[in-house]
mmCIF file of N, CA and C in Angstrom:
data_model
loop_
_atom_site.group_PDB
_atom_site.id
_atom_site.type_symbol
_atom_site.label_atom_id
_atom_site.label_comp_id
_atom_site.label_asym_id
_atom_site.label_seq_id
_atom_site.Cartn_x
_atom_site.Cartn_y
_atom_site.Cartn_z
ATOM 1 N N MET J 313 -10.274 108.034 124.012
ATOM 2 C CA MET J 313 -10.678 106.948 124.904
ATOM 3 C C MET J 313 -11.874 106.234 124.265
ATOM 4 N N THR J 314 -11.760 104.939 124.119
ATOM 5 C CA THR J 314 -12.854 104.186 123.508
ATOM 6 C C THR J 314 -14.009 104.028 124.491
ATOM 7 N N ARG J 315 -15.129 103.597 123.963
ATOM 8 C CA ARG J 315 -16.306 103.424 124.819
ATOM 9 C C ARG J 315 -16.074 102.398 125.910
ATOM 10 N N SER J 316 -15.331 101.352 125.595
ATOM 11 C CA SER J 316 -15.105 100.320 126.615
ATOM 12 C C SER J 316 -14.262 100.858 127.760
ATOM 13 N N LEU J 317 -13.284 101.709 127.472
ATOM 14 C CA LEU J 317 -12.481 102.291 128.547
ATOM 15 C C LEU J 317 -13.286 103.293 129.364
ATOM 16 N N ILE J 318 -14.157 104.041 128.704
ATOM 17 C CA ILE J 318 -15.030 104.975 129.432
ATOM 18 C C ILE J 318 -15.970 104.202 130.344
ATOM 19 N N LEU J 319 -16.525 103.120 129.836
ATOM 20 C CA LEU J 319 -17.408 102.282 130.645
ATOM 21 C C LEU J 319 -16.649 101.663 131.820
ATOM 22 N N MET J 320 -15.440 101.208 131.571
ATOM 23 C CA MET J 320 -14.621 100.605 132.623
ATOM 24 C C MET J 320 -14.300 101.631 133.708
ATOM 25 N N ALA J 321 -13.939 102.840 133.296
ATOM 26 C CA ALA J 321 -13.635 103.888 134.268
ATOM 27 C C ALA J 321 -14.887 104.285 135.055
ATOM 28 N N GLY J 322 -16.036 104.332 134.402
ATOM 29 C CA GLY J 322 -17.282 104.679 135.094
ATOM 30 C C GLY J 322 -17.692 103.634 136.113
ATOM 31 N N ILE J 323 -17.623 102.372 135.720
ATOM 32 C CA ILE J 323 -17.956 101.294 136.657
ATOM 33 C C ILE J 323 -16.956 101.265 137.799
ATOM 34 N N GLY J 324 -15.685 101.499 137.488
ATOM 35 C CA GLY J 324 -14.666 101.543 138.527
ATOM 36 C C GLY J 324 -14.906 102.668 139.517
ATOM 37 N N GLY J 325 -15.278 103.827 139.018
ATOM 38 C CA GLY J 325 -15.575 104.955 139.905
ATOM 39 C C GLY J 325 -16.785 104.705 140.786
ATOM 40 N N ALA J 326 -17.825 104.148 140.202
ATOM 41 C CA ALA J 326 -19.028 103.849 140.983
ATOM 42 C C ALA J 326 -18.762 102.767 142.029
ATOM 43 N N ALA J 327 -18.030 101.729 141.639
ATOM 44 C CA ALA J 327 -17.721 100.657 142.588
ATOM 45 C C ALA J 327 -16.816 101.166 143.705
ATOM 46 N N GLY J 328 -15.842 101.994 143.352
ATOM 47 C CA GLY J 328 -14.942 102.548 144.365
ATOM 48 C C GLY J 328 -15.669 103.447 145.344
ATOM 49 N N ALA J 329 -16.546 104.300 144.848
ATOM 50 C CA ALA J 329 -17.295 105.195 145.730
ATOM 51 C C ALA J 329 -18.247 104.418 146.636
ATOM 52 N N THR J 330 -18.909 103.411 146.085
ATOM 53 C CA THR J 330 -19.810 102.589 146.887
ATOM 54 C C THR J 330 -19.044 101.806 147.942
ATOM 55 N N GLY J 331 -17.910 101.251 147.556
ATOM 56 C CA GLY J 331 -17.095 100.496 148.504
ATOM 57 C C GLY J 331 -16.563 101.366 149.625
ATOM 58 N N LEU J 332 -16.103 102.566 149.289
ATOM 59 C CA LEU J 332 -15.594 103.467 150.317
ATOM 60 C C LEU J 332 -16.699 103.893 151.273
ATOM 61 N N ALA J 333 -17.871 104.189 150.732
ATOM 62 C CA ALA J 333 -18.990 104.563 151.600
ATOM 63 C C ALA J 333 -19.415 103.408 152.500
ATOM 64 N N THR J 334 -19.380 102.196 151.976
ATOM 65 C CA THR J 334 -19.751 101.023 152.776
ATOM 66 C C THR J 334 -18.726 100.759 153.868
ATOM 67 N N MET J 335 -17.454 100.988 153.567
ATOM 68 C CA MET J 335 -16.416 100.775 154.577
ATOM 69 C C MET J 335 -16.497 101.810 155.693
ATOM 70 N N VAL J 336 -16.744 103.065 155.328
ATOM 71 C CA VAL J 336 -16.741 104.145 156.313
ATOM 72 C C VAL J 336 -18.027 104.147 157.148
ATOM 73 N N LYS J 337 -19.158 103.965 156.504
ATOM 74 C CA LYS J 337 -20.452 103.985 157.188
ATOM 75 C C LYS J 337 -21.228 102.701 156.924
ATOM 76 N N PRO J 338 -20.856 101.596 157.577
ATOM 77 C CA PRO J 338 -21.587 100.346 157.318
ATOM 78 C C PRO J 338 -23.035 100.391 157.796
ATOM 79 N N ALA J 339 -23.359 101.310 158.707
ATOM 80 C CA ALA J 339 -24.737 101.408 159.194
ATOM 81 C C ALA J 339 -25.685 101.838 158.077
ATOM 82 N N LEU J 340 -25.227 102.719 157.197
ATOM 83 C CA LEU J 340 -26.079 103.152 156.091
ATOM 84 C C LEU J 340 -26.358 102.002 155.125
ATOM 85 N N ALA J 341 -25.334 101.242 154.826
ATOM 86 C CA ALA J 341 -25.516 100.088 153.942
ATOM 87 C C ALA J 341 -26.377 99.020 154.613
ATOM 88 N N ARG J 342 -26.206 98.839 155.922
ATOM 89 C CA ARG J 342 -27.007 97.859 156.648
ATOM 90 C C ARG J 342 -28.485 98.233 156.603
ATOM 91 N N GLU J 343 -28.785 99.522 156.760
ATOM 92 C CA GLU J 343 -30.177 99.960 156.686
ATOM 93 C C GLU J 343 -30.737 99.806 155.278
ATOM 94 N N ALA J 344 -29.920 100.110 154.267
ATOM 95 C CA ALA J 344 -30.378 99.991 152.883
ATOM 96 C C ALA J 344 -30.640 98.535 152.501
ATOM 97 N N LEU J 345 -29.820 97.622 153.035
ATOM 98 C CA LEU J 345 -29.990 96.198 152.741
ATOM 99 C C LEU J 345 -30.910 95.492 153.723
ATOM 100 N N ARG J 346 -31.374 96.214 154.731
ATOM 101 C CA ARG J 346 -32.284 95.694 155.774
ATOM 102 C C ARG J 346 -31.699 94.484 156.490
ATOM 103 N N LEU J 347 -30.432 94.633 156.914
ATOM 104 C CA LEU J 347 -29.766 93.578 157.672
ATOM 105 C C LEU J 347 -29.914 93.832 159.160
ATOM 106 N N ALA J 348 -29.724 92.788 159.938
ATOM 107 C CA ALA J 348 -29.816 92.918 161.392
ATOM 108 C C ALA J 348 -28.611 93.699 161.915
ATOM 109 N N ASP J 349 -28.809 94.339 163.058
ATOM 110 C CA ASP J 349 -27.746 95.130 163.680
ATOM 111 C C ASP J 349 -26.863 94.216 164.525
ATOM 112 N N THR J 350 -25.989 93.472 163.859
ATOM 113 C CA THR J 350 -25.093 92.555 164.562
ATOM 114 C C THR J 350 -23.653 92.882 164.195
ATOM 115 N N GLU J 351 -22.744 92.379 165.013
ATOM 116 C CA GLU J 351 -21.324 92.595 164.755
ATOM 117 C C GLU J 351 -20.884 91.872 163.487
ATOM 118 N N ALA J 352 -21.443 90.700 163.248
ATOM 119 C CA ALA J 352 -21.092 89.937 162.044
ATOM 120 C C ALA J 352 -21.512 90.676 160.776
ATOM 121 N N ALA J 353 -22.661 91.334 160.808
ATOM 122 C CA ALA J 353 -23.107 92.090 159.636
ATOM 123 C C ALA J 353 -22.177 93.265 159.363
ATOM 124 N N ALA J 354 -21.719 93.920 160.412
ATOM 125 C CA ALA J 354 -20.793 95.042 160.233
ATOM 126 C C ALA J 354 -19.478 94.569 159.622
ATOM 127 N N TYR J 355 -18.949 93.460 160.099
ATOM 128 C CA TYR J 355 -17.718 92.904 159.525
ATOM 129 C C TYR J 355 -17.917 92.523 158.065
ATOM 130 N N ALA J 356 -19.028 91.874 157.774
ATOM 131 C CA ALA J 356 -19.302 91.450 156.399
ATOM 132 C C ALA J 356 -19.435 92.657 155.467
ATOM 133 N N LEU J 357 -20.078 93.724 155.935
ATOM 134 C CA LEU J 357 -20.219 94.910 155.105
ATOM 135 C C LEU J 357 -18.881 95.600 154.890
ATOM 136 N N ARG J 358 -18.038 95.623 155.901
ATOM 137 C CA ARG J 358 -16.716 96.235 155.727
ATOM 138 C C ARG J 358 -15.869 95.425 154.740
ATOM 139 N N ILE J 359 -15.950 94.114 154.830
ATOM 140 C CA ILE J 359 -15.206 93.269 153.891
ATOM 141 C C ILE J 359 -15.740 93.457 152.473
ATOM 142 N N GLY J 360 -17.041 93.476 152.326
ATOM 143 C CA GLY J 360 -17.640 93.709 151.008
ATOM 144 C C GLY J 360 -17.285 95.081 150.454
ATOM 145 N N GLY J 361 -17.267 96.094 151.322
ATOM 146 C CA GLY J 361 -16.873 97.435 150.895
ATOM 147 C C GLY J 361 -15.430 97.476 150.434
ATOM 148 N N MET J 362 -14.571 96.752 151.144
ATOM 149 C CA MET J 362 -13.166 96.704 150.744
ATOM 150 C C MET J 362 -13.015 96.021 149.388
ATOM 151 N N MET J 363 -13.801 94.987 149.155
ATOM 152 C CA MET J 363 -13.739 94.291 147.870
ATOM 153 C C MET J 363 -14.237 95.194 146.738
ATOM 154 N N LEU J 364 -15.281 95.971 146.978
ATOM 155 C CA LEU J 364 -15.765 96.900 145.957
ATOM 156 C C LEU J 364 -14.751 98.007 145.690
ATOM 157 N N LEU J 365 -14.100 98.491 146.746
ATOM 158 C CA LEU J 365 -13.069 99.513 146.570
ATOM 159 C C LEU J 365 -11.902 98.962 145.762
ATOM 160 N N ALA J 366 -11.517 97.732 146.023
ATOM 161 C CA ALA J 366 -10.434 97.112 145.257
ATOM 162 C C ALA J 366 -10.837 96.951 143.792
ATOM 163 N N LEU J 367 -12.084 96.587 143.532
ATOM 164 C CA LEU J 367 -12.568 96.487 142.152
ATOM 165 C C LEU J 367 -12.490 97.835 141.460
ATOM 166 N N GLY J 368 -12.902 98.886 142.160
ATOM 167 C CA GLY J 368 -12.833 100.226 141.589
ATOM 168 C C GLY J 368 -11.407 100.652 141.285
ATOM 169 N N LEU J 369 -10.491 100.367 142.201
ATOM 170 C CA LEU J 369 -9.091 100.709 141.963
ATOM 171 C C LEU J 369 -8.518 99.920 140.793
ATOM 172 N N PHE J 370 -8.861 98.653 140.687
ATOM 173 C CA PHE J 370 -8.372 97.818 139.597
ATOM 174 C C PHE J 370 -8.890 98.316 138.250
ATOM 175 N N LEU J 371 -10.195 98.519 138.149
ATOM 176 C CA LEU J 371 -10.761 98.953 136.869
ATOM 177 C C LEU J 371 -10.319 100.356 136.496
ATOM 178 N N GLY J 372 -10.306 101.257 137.459
ATOM 179 C CA GLY J 372 -9.866 102.618 137.176
ATOM 180 C C GLY J 372 -8.396 102.674 136.806
ATOM 181 N N GLY J 373 -7.578 101.920 137.499
ATOM 182 C CA GLY J 373 -6.165 101.878 137.178
ATOM 183 C C GLY J 373 -5.911 101.275 135.821
ATOM 184 N N PHE J 374 -6.615 100.220 135.489
ATOM 185 C CA PHE J 374 -6.441 99.592 134.186
ATOM 186 C C PHE J 374 -6.855 100.535 133.073
ATOM 187 N N ALA J 375 -7.962 101.255 133.252
ATOM 188 C CA ALA J 375 -8.406 102.201 132.230
ATOM 189 C C ALA J 375 -7.400 103.341 132.083
ATOM 190 N N ALA J 376 -6.843 103.816 133.189
ATOM 191 C CA ALA J 376 -5.861 104.892 133.126
ATOM 192 C C ALA J 376 -4.584 104.452 132.425
ATOM 193 N N VAL J 377 -4.097 103.278 132.766
ATOM 194 C CA VAL J 377 -2.865 102.773 132.142
ATOM 195 C C VAL J 377 -3.089 102.497 130.658
ATOM 196 N N ALA J 378 -4.226 101.945 130.307
ATOM 197 C CA ALA J 378 -4.525 101.688 128.889
ATOM 198 C C ALA J 378 -4.601 102.980 128.105
ATOM 199 N N THR J 379 -5.148 104.027 128.710
ATOM 200 C CA THR J 379 -5.228 105.314 128.046
ATOM 201 C C THR J 379 -3.843 105.928 127.876
ATOM 202 N N LEU J 380 -3.038 105.861 128.915
ATOM 203 C CA LEU J 380 -1.685 106.425 128.851
ATOM 204 C C LEU J 380 -0.785 105.654 127.879
ATOM 205 N N ALA J 381 -1.034 104.373 127.731
ATOM 206 C CA ALA J 381 -0.223 103.556 126.835
ATOM 207 C C ALA J 381 -0.625 103.723 125.374
ATOM 208 N N GLY J 382 -1.732 104.412 125.141
ATOM 209 C CA GLY J 382 -2.146 104.668 123.769
ATOM 210 C C GLY J 382 -3.099 103.652 123.201
ATOM 211 N N ALA J 383 -3.821 102.951 124.046
ATOM 212 C CA ALA J 383 -4.768 101.936 123.561
ATOM 213 C C ALA J 383 -6.017 102.590 122.988
ATOM 214 N N ALA J 384 -6.239 103.853 123.309
ATOM 215 C CA ALA J 384 -7.460 104.509 122.868
ATOM 216 C C ALA J 384 -7.310 105.127 121.508
#
């Protein structure tokens, strides 16, 4: 596995874990970002968490497929 694929998999894992945590517990992310306790903030954090999870799945999947295809 080349360094770029390792980096891609690492960023994908970190983004996926952060996104999943933000989706499941938006209150923790709201406190960390010092946002107001509103319904709109909760929706925005869940949407942002979903986008980070999708980024993690995309990068991790791409790194896995590239490795299996012999790009490394």
